[in-house]
PDB file of C-alpha atoms in Angstrom:
ATOM      1  CA  MET A 289      -0.818 -11.494 -40.934  1.00 40.00           C
ATOM      2  CA  ARG A 290       2.875  -9.829 -40.296  1.00 43.00           C
ATOM      3  CA  LEU A 291       0.825  -5.805 -39.712  1.00 38.00           C
ATOM      4  CA  SER A 292      -1.520  -8.638 -37.482  1.00 45.00           C
ATOM      5  CA  ARG A 293       0.697  -9.999 -35.371  1.00 49.00           C
ATOM      6  CA  ALA A 294       3.469  -6.586 -34.794  1.00 41.00           C
ATOM      7  CA  LEU A 295       0.126  -5.135 -33.504  1.00 41.00           C
ATOM      8  CA  LEU A 296      -0.682  -7.791 -31.661  1.00 41.00           C
ATOM      9  CA  ALA A 297       2.501  -7.364 -29.446  1.00 41.00           C
ATOM     10  CA  MET A 298       2.203  -3.836 -29.090  1.00 40.00           C
ATOM     11  CA  PHE A 299      -0.690  -3.745 -27.530  1.00 39.00           C
ATOM     12  CA  ILE A 300       0.852  -6.719 -25.411  1.00 40.00           C
ATOM     13  CA  LEU A 301       3.671  -3.854 -24.871  1.00 39.00           C
ATOM     14  CA  ILE A 302       1.438  -0.830 -24.253  1.00 39.00           C
ATOM     15  CA  LEU A 303      -0.631  -2.938 -21.470  1.00 42.00           C
ATOM     16  CA  LEU A 304       2.608  -4.334 -19.914  1.00 41.00           C
ATOM     17  CA  GLY A 305       4.153  -1.352 -20.085  1.00 40.00           C
ATOM     18  CA  SER A 306       1.071   0.637 -18.437  1.00 39.00           C
ATOM     19  CA  GLY A 307       1.416  -1.803 -15.234  1.00 43.00           C
ATOM     20  CA  VAL A 308      -1.835  -3.603 -16.131  1.00 43.00           C
ATOM     21  CA  ALA A 309      -1.666  -7.388 -13.897  1.00 46.00           C
ATOM     22  CA  PHE A 310      -2.893 -10.405 -15.622  1.00 46.00           C
ATOM     23  CA  ALA A 311      -0.947 -12.735 -13.231  1.00 77.00           C
ATOM     24  CA  ARG A 312      -3.015 -11.810 -10.008  1.00 93.00           C
ATOM     25  CA  GLU A 313      -4.211 -15.059  -8.727  1.00 98.00           C
ATOM     26  CA  ILE A 314      -5.858 -14.170  -5.114  1.00 98.00           C
ATOM     27  CA  PRO A 315      -8.396 -11.085  -4.506  1.00 98.00           C
ATOM     28  CA  ALA A 316      -6.117  -7.473  -3.240  1.00 98.00           C
ATOM     29  CA  VAL A 317      -8.318  -7.856  -0.262  1.00 98.00           C
ATOM     30  CA  VAL A 318      -9.978 -11.121   0.916  1.00 98.00           C
ATOM     31  CA  ASP A 319     -12.347 -11.612   3.858  1.00 98.00           C
ATOM     32  CA  VAL A 320     -11.722 -14.384   6.647  1.00 98.00           C
ATOM     33  CA  ALA A 321     -13.865 -16.888   4.521  1.00 98.00           C
ATOM     34  CA  TRP A 322     -11.644 -16.929   1.898  1.00 98.00           C
ATOM     35  CA  LEU A 323      -8.654 -17.615   4.052  1.00 98.00           C
ATOM     36  CA  GLU A 324      -9.904 -20.097   5.834  1.00 98.00           C
ATOM     37  CA  ALA A 325     -10.821 -21.932   3.042  1.00 98.00           C
ATOM     38  CA  ASN A 326      -7.413 -21.559   2.167  1.00 98.00           C
ATOM     39  CA  LEU A 327      -5.277 -22.384   4.130  1.00 98.00           C
ATOM     40  CA  ASN A 328      -3.612 -25.623   3.611  1.00 97.00           C
ATOM     41  CA  ASN A 329      -2.777 -24.686   0.174  1.00 98.00           C
ATOM     42  CA  PRO A 330       0.506 -24.788  -0.022  1.00 97.00           C
ATOM     43  CA  LYS A 331       1.387 -21.737  -2.251  1.00 98.00           C
ATOM     44  CA  LEU A 332      -0.351 -19.767   0.848  1.00 98.00           C
ATOM     45  CA  VAL A 333       1.858 -17.499   3.068  1.00 98.00           C
ATOM     46  CA  VAL A 334       0.419 -15.670   5.726  1.00 98.00           C
ATOM     47  CA  LEU A 335       2.326 -12.747   7.467  1.00 98.00           C
ATOM     48  CA  ASP A 336       1.429 -12.074  10.802  1.00 98.00           C
ATOM     49  CA  VAL A 337       3.154  -8.539  10.925  1.00 98.00           C
ATOM     50  CA  ARG A 338       1.793  -7.549  14.555  1.00 98.00           C
ATOM     51  CA  LYS A 339       3.942  -7.359  17.711  1.00 98.00           C
ATOM     52  CA  ALA A 340       5.979 -10.656  18.122  1.00 97.00           C
ATOM     53  CA  GLU A 341       4.230 -10.694  22.230  1.00 98.00           C
ATOM     54  CA  ASP A 342       0.725 -10.909  19.979  1.00 98.00           C
ATOM     55  CA  TYR A 343       1.718 -13.372  17.644  1.00 98.00           C
ATOM     56  CA  LYS A 344       2.923 -15.798  20.885  1.00 98.00           C
ATOM     57  CA  ALA A 345      -0.843 -15.152  22.347  1.00 98.00           C
ATOM     58  CA  GLY A 346      -2.328 -16.262  19.344  1.00 98.00           C
ATOM     59  CA  HIS A 347      -2.569 -15.862  15.800  1.00 98.00           C
ATOM     60  CA  ILE A 348      -4.003 -17.467  12.841  1.00 98.00           C
ATOM     61  CA  PRO A 349      -3.173 -21.348  12.167  1.00 98.00           C
ATOM     62  CA  GLY A 350       0.127 -21.388   9.908  1.00 98.00           C
ATOM     63  CA  ALA A 351       1.297 -18.167   9.754  1.00 98.00           C
ATOM     64  CA  VAL A 352       4.192 -16.932  10.387  1.00 98.00           C
ATOM     65  CA  SER A 353       5.562 -13.631  12.173  1.00 98.00           C
ATOM     66  CA  SER A 354       7.295 -10.715  10.717  1.00 98.00           C
ATOM     67  CA  PHE A 355       6.595  -7.310  12.640  1.00 97.00           C
ATOM     68  CA  PHE A 356       6.414  -5.258  11.327  1.00 98.00           C
ATOM     69  CA  GLY A 357       8.887  -2.167  12.560  1.00 97.00           C
ATOM     70  CA  SER A 358      11.065  -4.394  10.218  1.00 98.00           C
ATOM     71  CA  TRP A 359       9.290  -3.071   6.708  1.00 98.00           C
ATOM     72  CA  ALA A 360       9.035   0.197   7.582  1.00 98.00           C
ATOM     73  CA  VAL A 361      12.476   1.346   8.615  1.00 98.00           C
ATOM     74  CA  LYS A 362      14.269   5.074   9.453  1.00 97.00           C
ATOM     75  CA  LYS A 363      16.462   6.534   7.328  1.00 97.00           C
ATOM     76  CA  GLY A 364      18.380   9.085   8.446  1.00 96.00           C
ATOM     77  CA  PRO A 365      15.637  11.796   9.037  1.00 96.00           C
ATOM     78  CA  LEU A 366      12.909  10.086   8.037  1.00 98.00           C
ATOM     79  CA  ASN A 367      10.698   8.144   9.504  1.00 97.00           C
ATOM     80  CA  ALA A 368       9.132   4.547   7.886  1.00 97.00           C
ATOM     81  CA  GLU A 369      11.059   3.966   5.188  1.00 98.00           C
ATOM     82  CA  ILE A 370      11.467   1.155   2.290  1.00 98.00           C
ATOM     83  CA  PRO A 371      14.224  -0.698   3.475  1.00 98.00           C
ATOM     84  CA  GLU A 372      17.449  -0.744   1.494  1.00 98.00           C
ATOM     85  CA  PRO A 373      17.735  -3.740  -1.073  1.00 98.00           C
ATOM     86  CA  GLU A 374      19.732  -6.418   0.385  1.00 98.00           C
ATOM     87  CA  ASP A 375      17.516  -6.206   3.520  1.00 98.00           C
ATOM     88  CA  LEU A 376      14.211  -6.256   2.124  1.00 98.00           C
ATOM     89  CA  GLN A 377      15.514  -9.335  -0.347  1.00 98.00           C
ATOM     90  CA  GLU A 378      16.257 -11.029   3.101  1.00 98.00           C
ATOM     91  CA  LEU A 379      13.080 -10.159   4.642  1.00 98.00           C
ATOM     92  CA  ILE A 380      11.060 -11.510   2.079  1.00 98.00           C
ATOM     93  CA  GLN A 381      13.467 -14.606   1.663  1.00 98.00           C
ATOM     94  CA  SER A 382      13.168 -15.251   5.872  1.00 98.00           C
ATOM     95  CA  ALA A 383       9.458 -15.326   5.669  1.00 98.00           C
ATOM     96  CA  GLY A 384       9.858 -18.205   3.568  1.00 98.00           C
ATOM     97  CA  ILE A 385       8.040 -16.716   0.506  1.00 98.00           C
ATOM     98  CA  GLN A 386       8.581 -17.352  -3.296  1.00 98.00           C
ATOM     99  CA  ALA A 387       8.020 -15.448  -6.412  1.00 97.00           C
ATOM    100  CA  GLY A 388       4.907 -17.646  -7.033  1.00 97.00           C
ATOM    101  CA  SER A 389       3.086 -17.435  -3.194  1.00 98.00           C
ATOM    102  CA  TRP A 390      -0.049 -16.263  -2.233  1.00 98.00           C
ATOM    103  CA  VAL A 391       0.358 -13.880   0.617  1.00 98.00           C
ATOM    104  CA  VAL A 392      -2.185 -12.651   2.805  1.00 99.00           C
ATOM    105  CA  VAL A 393      -0.902  -9.514   5.270  1.00 99.00           C
ATOM    106  CA  VAL A 394      -2.338  -9.532   8.893  1.00 98.00           C
ATOM    107  CA  GLU A 395      -2.632  -7.071  10.774  1.00 98.00           C
ATOM    108  CA  SER A 396      -4.764  -6.838  14.649  1.00 98.00           C
ATOM    109  CA  GLU A 397      -7.052  -4.813  13.280  1.00 98.00           C
ATOM    110  CA  GLY A 398      -8.948  -2.835  10.488  1.00 97.00           C
ATOM    111  CA  GLY A 399      -9.947   0.919  11.008  1.00 96.00           C
ATOM    112  CA  PRO A 400      -6.702   2.314  12.278  1.00 96.00           C
ATOM    113  CA  ARG A 401      -4.537  -1.076  11.183  1.00 98.00           C
ATOM    114  CA  PHE A 402      -5.318  -0.907   8.266  1.00 98.00           C
ATOM    115  CA  HIS A 403      -2.755   1.225   6.327  1.00 98.00           C
ATOM    116  CA  PHE A 404       0.144  -0.606   8.413  1.00 98.00           C
ATOM    117  CA  ALA A 405      -0.980  -4.007   6.748  1.00 98.00           C
ATOM    118  CA  THR A 406      -1.416  -1.872   2.952  1.00 98.00           C
ATOM    119  CA  ARG A 407       2.142  -0.270   3.758  1.00 98.00           C
ATOM    120  CA  VAL A 408       3.445  -4.355   4.324  1.00 98.00           C
ATOM    121  CA  ALA A 409       1.672  -5.529   1.424  1.00 98.00           C
ATOM    122  CA  TRP A 410       2.464  -2.325  -0.863  1.00 98.00           C
ATOM    123  CA  THR A 411       6.161  -3.075  -0.285  1.00 98.00           C
ATOM    124  CA  LEU A 412       5.647  -6.521  -1.612  1.00 98.00           C
ATOM    125  CA  ALA A 413       4.363  -5.019  -5.066  1.00 98.00           C
ATOM    126  CA  TYR A 414       6.968  -3.543  -5.187  1.00 98.00           C
ATOM    127  CA  ALA A 415       9.431  -5.795  -4.389  1.00 98.00           C
ATOM    128  CA  GLY A 416       8.084  -7.794  -7.340  1.00 98.00           C
ATOM    129  CA  LEU A 417       5.577  -9.588  -5.873  1.00 98.00           C
ATOM    130  CA  ASP A 418       1.965 -10.418  -7.666  1.00 97.00           C
ATOM    131  CA  HIS A 419       0.002 -12.284  -5.802  1.00 98.00           C
ATOM    132  CA  VAL A 420      -0.078 -10.154  -2.262  1.00 98.00           C
ATOM    133  CA  ALA A 421      -3.565  -9.324  -0.154  1.00 98.00           C
ATOM    134  CA  VAL A 422      -4.236  -8.290   3.276  1.00 98.00           C
ATOM    135  CA  LEU A 423      -7.250  -9.311   5.854  1.00 98.00           C
ATOM    136  CA  ASP A 424     -10.343  -7.176   5.510  1.00 98.00           C
ATOM    137  CA  GLY A 425     -10.719  -6.767   9.403  1.00 98.00           C
ATOM    138  CA  GLY A 426      -7.186  -7.932  10.359  1.00 98.00           C
ATOM    139  CA  TYR A 427      -6.642 -10.403  13.213  1.00 98.00           C
ATOM    140  CA  ALA A 428      -9.919  -9.422  15.321  1.00 98.00           C
ATOM    141  CA  ALA A 429     -12.064 -10.008  12.016  1.00 98.00           C
ATOM    142  CA  TRP A 430     -10.818 -14.045  12.503  1.00 98.00           C
ATOM    143  CA  THR A 431     -11.511 -14.343  16.044  1.00 98.00           C
ATOM    144  CA  LYS A 432     -14.418 -12.328  16.265  1.00 98.00           C
ATOM    145  CA  ALA A 433     -16.037 -15.295  14.124  1.00 98.00           C
ATOM    146  CA  GLY A 434     -15.159 -17.660  16.077  1.00 98.00           C
ATOM    147  CA  LYS A 435     -12.241 -19.087  13.850  1.00 98.00           C
ATOM    148  CA  THR A 436      -9.047 -21.037  15.315  1.00 98.00           C
ATOM    149  CA  VAL A 437      -6.395 -19.897  16.314  1.00 98.00           C
ATOM    150  CA  SER A 438      -2.751 -20.725  16.891  1.00 98.00           C
ATOM    151  CA  THR A 439      -0.101 -20.924  19.755  1.00 98.00           C
ATOM    152  CA  GLU A 440       2.359 -22.904  17.934  1.00 97.00           C
ATOM    153  CA  MET A 441       5.083 -20.618  16.402  1.00 96.00           C
ATOM    154  CA  VAL A 442       5.824 -21.140  13.051  1.00 97.00           C
ATOM    155  CA  LYS A 443       9.122 -20.901  10.821  1.00 96.00           C
ATOM    156  CA  LYS A 444       8.911 -21.700   6.803  1.00 96.00           C
ATOM    157  CA  PRO A 445      12.558 -22.751   5.488  1.00 97.00           C
ATOM    158  CA  ALA A 446      14.308 -19.393   3.733  1.00 98.00           C
ATOM    159  CA  SER A 447      13.495 -18.759   0.050  1.00 98.00           C
ATOM    160  CA  LYS A 448      15.788 -17.898  -3.126  1.00 98.00           C
ATOM    161  CA  PHE A 449      13.523 -14.948  -3.651  1.00 98.00           C
ATOM    162  CA  THR A 450      15.296 -12.219  -5.869  1.00 98.00           C
ATOM    163  CA  LEU A 451      14.344  -8.916  -6.253  1.00 98.00           C
ATOM    164  CA  ASN A 452      12.226  -7.743  -9.619  1.00 98.00           C
ATOM    165  CA  ILE A 453      11.934  -3.536  -8.191  1.00 98.00           C
ATOM    166  CA  ARG A 454       8.201  -1.674  -9.565  1.00 98.00           C
ATOM    167  CA  LYS A 455      10.117   1.629  -9.840  1.00 97.00           C
ATOM    168  CA  ASP A 456       6.513   2.546 -10.820  1.00 97.00           C
ATOM    169  CA  TYR A 457       5.000   1.873  -8.137  1.00 98.00           C
ATOM    170  CA  LEU A 458       6.761   4.806  -6.050  1.00 98.00           C
ATOM    171  CA  ALA A 459       7.367   8.108  -6.486  1.00 98.00           C
ATOM    172  CA  ASP A 460      10.556   9.902  -5.060  1.00 98.00           C
ATOM    173  CA  LYS A 461      11.739  13.410  -4.420  1.00 98.00           C
ATOM    174  CA  ASN A 462      12.765  14.172  -7.813  1.00 98.00           C
ATOM    175  CA  TYR A 463       9.641  13.216  -9.040  1.00 98.00           C
ATOM    176  CA  VAL A 464       7.253  14.843  -7.067  1.00 98.00           C
ATOM    177  CA  LEU A 465       9.042  17.982  -7.794  1.00 98.00           C
ATOM    178  CA  LYS A 466       8.631  17.261 -11.083  1.00 98.00           C
ATOM    179  CA  THR A 467       5.199  17.048 -11.704  1.00 98.00           C
ATOM    180  CA  LEU A 468       3.727  18.240  -8.308  1.00 97.00           C
ATOM    181  CA  ASN A 469       2.160  21.116 -10.691  1.00 94.00           C
ATOM    182  CA  ASN A 470       1.181  18.333 -13.377  1.00 97.00           C
ATOM    183  CA  LEU A 471      -0.593  15.522 -11.880  1.00 98.00           C
ATOM    184  CA  PRO A 472      -3.488  14.790  -9.156  1.00 98.00           C
ATOM    185  CA  TYR A 473      -1.900  14.525  -5.598  1.00 98.00           C
ATOM    186  CA  LEU A 474      -4.172  12.447  -3.486  1.00 98.00           C
ATOM    187  CA  ASP A 475      -3.347  13.350   0.530  1.00 98.00           C
ATOM    188  CA  ALA A 476      -4.548  10.755   2.428  1.00 98.00           C
ATOM    189  CA  ARG A 477      -4.589  12.301   6.031  1.00 98.00           C
ATOM    190  CA  SER A 478      -7.096  13.591   8.522  1.00 98.00           C
ATOM    191  CA  TYR A 479      -9.399  17.317   7.554  1.00 97.00           C
ATOM    192  CA  ASP A 480      -7.512  18.689  10.542  1.00 98.00           C
ATOM    193  CA  THR A 481      -3.651  17.901   9.220  1.00 98.00           C
ATOM    194  CA  TYR A 482      -4.946  18.833   5.281  1.00 98.00           C
ATOM    195  CA  PHE A 483      -6.212  22.097   6.219  1.00 98.00           C
ATOM    196  CA  GLY A 484      -3.244  23.424   8.723  1.00 98.00           C
ATOM    197  CA  ARG A 485      -5.463  23.091  11.860  1.00 97.00           C
ATOM    198  CA  ALA A 486      -3.006  20.282  12.961  1.00 98.00           C
ATOM    199  CA  LYS A 487       0.502  18.688  12.423  1.00 98.00           C
ATOM    200  CA  LEU A 488       3.238  16.047  13.096  1.00 98.00           C
ATOM    201  CA  PRO A 489       5.889  17.383  15.091  1.00 97.00           C
ATOM    202  CA  PHE A 490       8.285  16.211  12.741  1.00 97.00           C
ATOM    203  CA  VAL A 491       6.245  17.691   9.547  1.00 98.00           C
ATOM    204  CA  ALA A 492       8.063  21.162   8.487  1.00 98.00           C
ATOM    205  CA  GLN A 493       4.728  22.604   7.392  1.00 98.00           C
ATOM    206  CA  GLU A 494       1.178  23.339   8.168  1.00 98.00           C
ATOM    207  CA  GLY A 495      -1.320  21.956   5.019  1.00 98.00           C
ATOM    208  CA  HIS A 496      -0.980  20.583   2.129  1.00 98.00           C
ATOM    209  CA  PHE A 497       0.608  20.156  -1.299  1.00 98.00           C
ATOM    210  CA  PRO A 498       0.122  22.896  -3.469  1.00 98.00           C
ATOM    211  CA  GLY A 499      -2.922  21.631  -5.695  1.00 97.00           C
ATOM    212  CA  ALA A 500      -3.396  18.486  -3.542  1.00 98.00           C
ATOM    213  CA  ILE A 501      -7.042  16.391  -3.529  1.00 98.00           C
ATOM    214  CA  SER A 502      -8.394  15.990   0.364  1.00 98.00           C
ATOM    215  CA  ALA A 503      -9.205  12.328   0.854  1.00 98.00           C
ATOM    216  CA  PRO A 504      -8.782  10.976   4.267  1.00 98.00           C
ATOM    217  CA  LYS A 505      -7.732   7.054   4.356  1.00 98.00           C
ATOM    218  CA  GLU A 506     -10.820   6.382   7.002  1.00 96.00           C
ATOM    219  CA  TRP A 507     -13.226   7.461   3.828  1.00 96.00           C
ATOM    220  CA  MET A 508     -12.484   3.623   2.254  1.00 97.00           C
ATOM    221  CA  LEU A 509     -13.613   1.807   5.617  1.00 97.00           C
ATOM    222  CA  ASP A 510     -16.991   1.287   7.187  1.00 96.00           C
ATOM    223  CA  ALA A 511     -17.849   1.770  11.236  1.00 94.00           C
ATOM    224  CA  GLU A 512     -16.507  -1.628  11.969  1.00 93.00           C
ATOM    225  CA  GLY A 513     -12.996  -0.977   9.904  1.00 95.00           C
ATOM    226  CA  LYS A 514     -13.927  -2.902   6.761  1.00 97.00           C
ATOM    227  CA  LEU A 515     -13.321  -2.151   3.410  1.00 97.00           C
ATOM    228  CA  VAL A 516     -16.380  -0.336   2.311  1.00 97.00           C
ATOM    229  CA  PRO A 517     -17.993  -1.892  -1.613  1.00 96.00           C
ATOM    230  CA  LYS A 518     -16.010  -1.080  -4.725  1.00 96.00           C
ATOM    231  CA  ALA A 519     -18.612   1.474  -6.030  1.00 97.00           C
ATOM    232  CA  LYS A 520     -18.638   3.323  -3.420  1.00 97.00           C
ATOM    233  CA  ILE A 521     -14.859   4.055  -3.717  1.00 98.00           C
ATOM    234  CA  GLU A 522     -15.368   4.036  -7.806  1.00 97.00           C
ATOM    235  CA  GLU A 523     -17.858   6.408  -6.974  1.00 97.00           C
ATOM    236  CA  LEU A 524     -15.961   8.881  -4.237  1.00 97.00           C
ATOM    237  CA  LEU A 525     -12.949   9.099  -6.828  1.00 98.00           C
ATOM    238  CA  THR A 526     -14.694   9.904  -9.196  1.00 97.00           C
ATOM    239  CA  ALA A 527     -16.575  12.670  -7.673  1.00 97.00           C
ATOM    240  CA  LEU A 528     -13.052  14.669  -6.720  1.00 97.00           C
ATOM    241  CA  GLY A 529     -12.676  14.642 -11.120  1.00 97.00           C
ATOM    242  CA  LEU A 530     -10.237  11.160 -10.982  1.00 98.00           C
ATOM    243  CA  SER A 531      -9.972   8.148 -13.217  1.00 97.00           C
ATOM    244  CA  ALA A 532      -8.458   4.919 -13.602  1.00 97.00           C
ATOM    245  CA  ASN A 533      -6.452   6.880 -17.113  1.00 95.00           C
ATOM    246  CA  GLN A 534      -5.239   9.720 -14.632  1.00 96.00           C
ATOM    247  CA  GLU A 535      -0.965   8.904 -13.393  1.00 98.00           C
ATOM    248  CA  ILE A 536      -1.478  10.101  -9.510  1.00 98.00           C
ATOM    249  CA  VAL A 537       0.670  10.674  -7.226  1.00 98.00           C
ATOM    250  CA  THR A 538      -0.782   9.933  -3.272  1.00 98.00           C
ATOM    251  CA  TYR A 539       0.481  11.190  -0.442  1.00 98.00           C
ATOM    252  CA  CYS A 540      -0.032  10.755   3.874  1.00 98.00           C
ATOM    253  CA  ASP A 541       2.442  12.488   6.306  1.00 98.00           C
ATOM    254  CA  THR A 542       5.265   9.643   6.524  1.00 98.00           C
ATOM    255  CA  GLY A 543       4.384   7.265   3.341  1.00 98.00           C
ATOM    256  CA  MET A 544       1.857   5.019   5.551  1.00 98.00           C
ATOM    257  CA  GLY A 545      -1.376   5.957   5.349  1.00 98.00           C
ATOM    258  CA  CYS A 546      -1.296   6.849   1.949  1.00 98.00           C
ATOM    259  CA  SER A 547      -0.331   3.710   1.022  1.00 98.00           C
ATOM    260  CA  ALA A 548      -4.048   2.521   1.607  1.00 98.00           C
ATOM    261  CA  TRP A 549      -5.035   4.200  -1.033  1.00 98.00           C
ATOM    262  CA  TRP A 550      -2.637   3.215  -3.111  1.00 98.00           C
ATOM    263  CA  TRP A 551      -3.767  -0.326  -2.547  1.00 98.00           C
ATOM    264  CA  ILE A 552      -7.101   0.058  -3.094  1.00 98.00           C
ATOM    265  CA  ILE A 553      -6.924   2.280  -6.388  1.00 98.00           C
ATOM    266  CA  HIS A 554      -4.108   0.305  -7.833  1.00 98.00           C
ATOM    267  CA  GLU A 555      -4.967  -3.515  -6.867  1.00 98.00           C
ATOM    268  CA  TYR A 556      -8.334  -3.207  -5.421  1.00 97.00           C
ATOM    269  CA  LEU A 557      -9.617  -1.417  -8.495  1.00 97.00           C
ATOM    270  CA  GLY A 558      -7.213  -1.989 -11.134  1.00 97.00           C
ATOM    271  CA  TRP A 559      -6.403   1.447 -11.687  1.00 97.00           C
ATOM    272  CA  PRO A 560      -2.548   1.161 -13.288  1.00 96.00           C
ATOM    273  CA  LYS A 561      -0.805   4.789 -12.905  1.00 97.00           C
ATOM    274  CA  ILE A 562      -0.476   5.340  -9.369  1.00 98.00           C
ATOM    275  CA  ARG A 563       2.231   5.727  -7.126  1.00 98.00           C
ATOM    276  CA  SER A 564       2.737   6.193  -3.633  1.00 98.00           C
ATOM    277  CA  TYR A 565       5.108   8.571  -2.036  1.00 98.00           C
ATOM    278  CA  ASP A 566       7.610   7.307   0.453  1.00 98.00           C
ATOM    279  CA  GLY A 567       9.206  10.391   1.501  1.00 98.00           C
ATOM    280  CA  SER A 568       5.493  12.469   1.612  1.00 98.00           C
ATOM    281  CA  SER A 569       5.507  15.471   4.124  1.00 98.00           C
ATOM    282  CA  GLU A 570       7.816  14.972   6.198  1.00 98.00           C
ATOM    283  CA  GLU A 571      10.119  15.213   3.113  1.00 98.00           C
ATOM    284  CA  LEU A 572       8.785  17.571   0.945  1.00 98.00           C
ATOM    285  CA  ALA A 573       7.629  20.041   3.773  1.00 98.00           C
ATOM    286  CA  LYS A 574      11.708  20.225   4.316  1.00 98.00           C
ATOM    287  CA  ASP A 575      12.571  21.666   1.069  1.00 98.00           C
ATOM    288  CA  PRO A 576      11.973  25.464   1.026  1.00 97.00           C
ATOM    289  CA  THR A 577      11.583  25.456  -2.790  1.00 97.00           C
ATOM    290  CA  VAL A 578       7.798  24.060  -1.858  1.00 98.00           C
ATOM    291  CA  LYS A 579       5.370  26.169   0.175  1.00 98.00           C
ATOM    292  CA  PHE A 580       2.562  24.127   1.887  1.00 98.00           C
ATOM    293  CA  ARG A 581      -1.287  25.697   1.818  1.00 98.00           C
ATOM    294  CA  LYS A 582      -3.024  25.921   3.975  1.00 97.00           C
ATOM    295  CA  TYR A 583      -7.670  26.622   5.041  1.00 97.00           C
ATOM    296  CA  VAL A 584      -8.026  26.249   1.705  1.00 97.00           C
ATOM    297  CA  TRP A 585      -9.270  23.322  -0.978  1.00 93.00           C
ATOM    298  CA  ARG A 586      -6.224  22.906  -3.079  1.00 92.00           C
TER     299      ARG A 586
END
């Protein structure tokens, strides 16, 4: 009996250490119908990360405004970085988010704004929150469905939330330099950027990380900016040679676009071993010891 209990305890520890979560109470991606049905749940916090003027013009009833720029800040030469811990904790507290809250992140639309919503959601998960989702199709899907909108300004009482940083959700530069030749890296940018035919001005090198797999973030969305079926995403990732038991790192230009793949792979599919590189190409391309590749696959 003692041996059985010891084995059970060891199994639980292995699962916890692998990042498998049992505590999620809401889906990782919710639709308009789900959100409407849960608007009166006292646990729910609808986090509207659009511009303040857009929020004032109309928002989902009960939503609180928390502009995206507060969640992805400039640090030194790098854009769109995680806020400093004290700032992040205050940001979460000021939105009235408790440790057990159900948080639904709302952007203006799906499609080109989907990764803005997932970046905030990833940051909340990194901060230690379990029950976070993004609204499929964003605010545009809500209004297109003819749902009620409000212009009432909502201010929730500040919470006493305390950070519980999940370091294994994040890849920093040191981690990348140690694992670049040993792990699959998923490049969430467009084909043109991956191949080096185009680049942003602040990225010092053309092309992609050595050995990186091209998987533009747009692949997970349909023509209306809605998430494609889960089976399609799993089929896509499997065709790229990826599986749930692998450790994967996703990156882009600034750490925003790659959050879409992190969110979908880790939270939507439940694959436990994935990190998002916040500094991404903007940071690594400045390192003269790393030579990006262009005009080739991998």
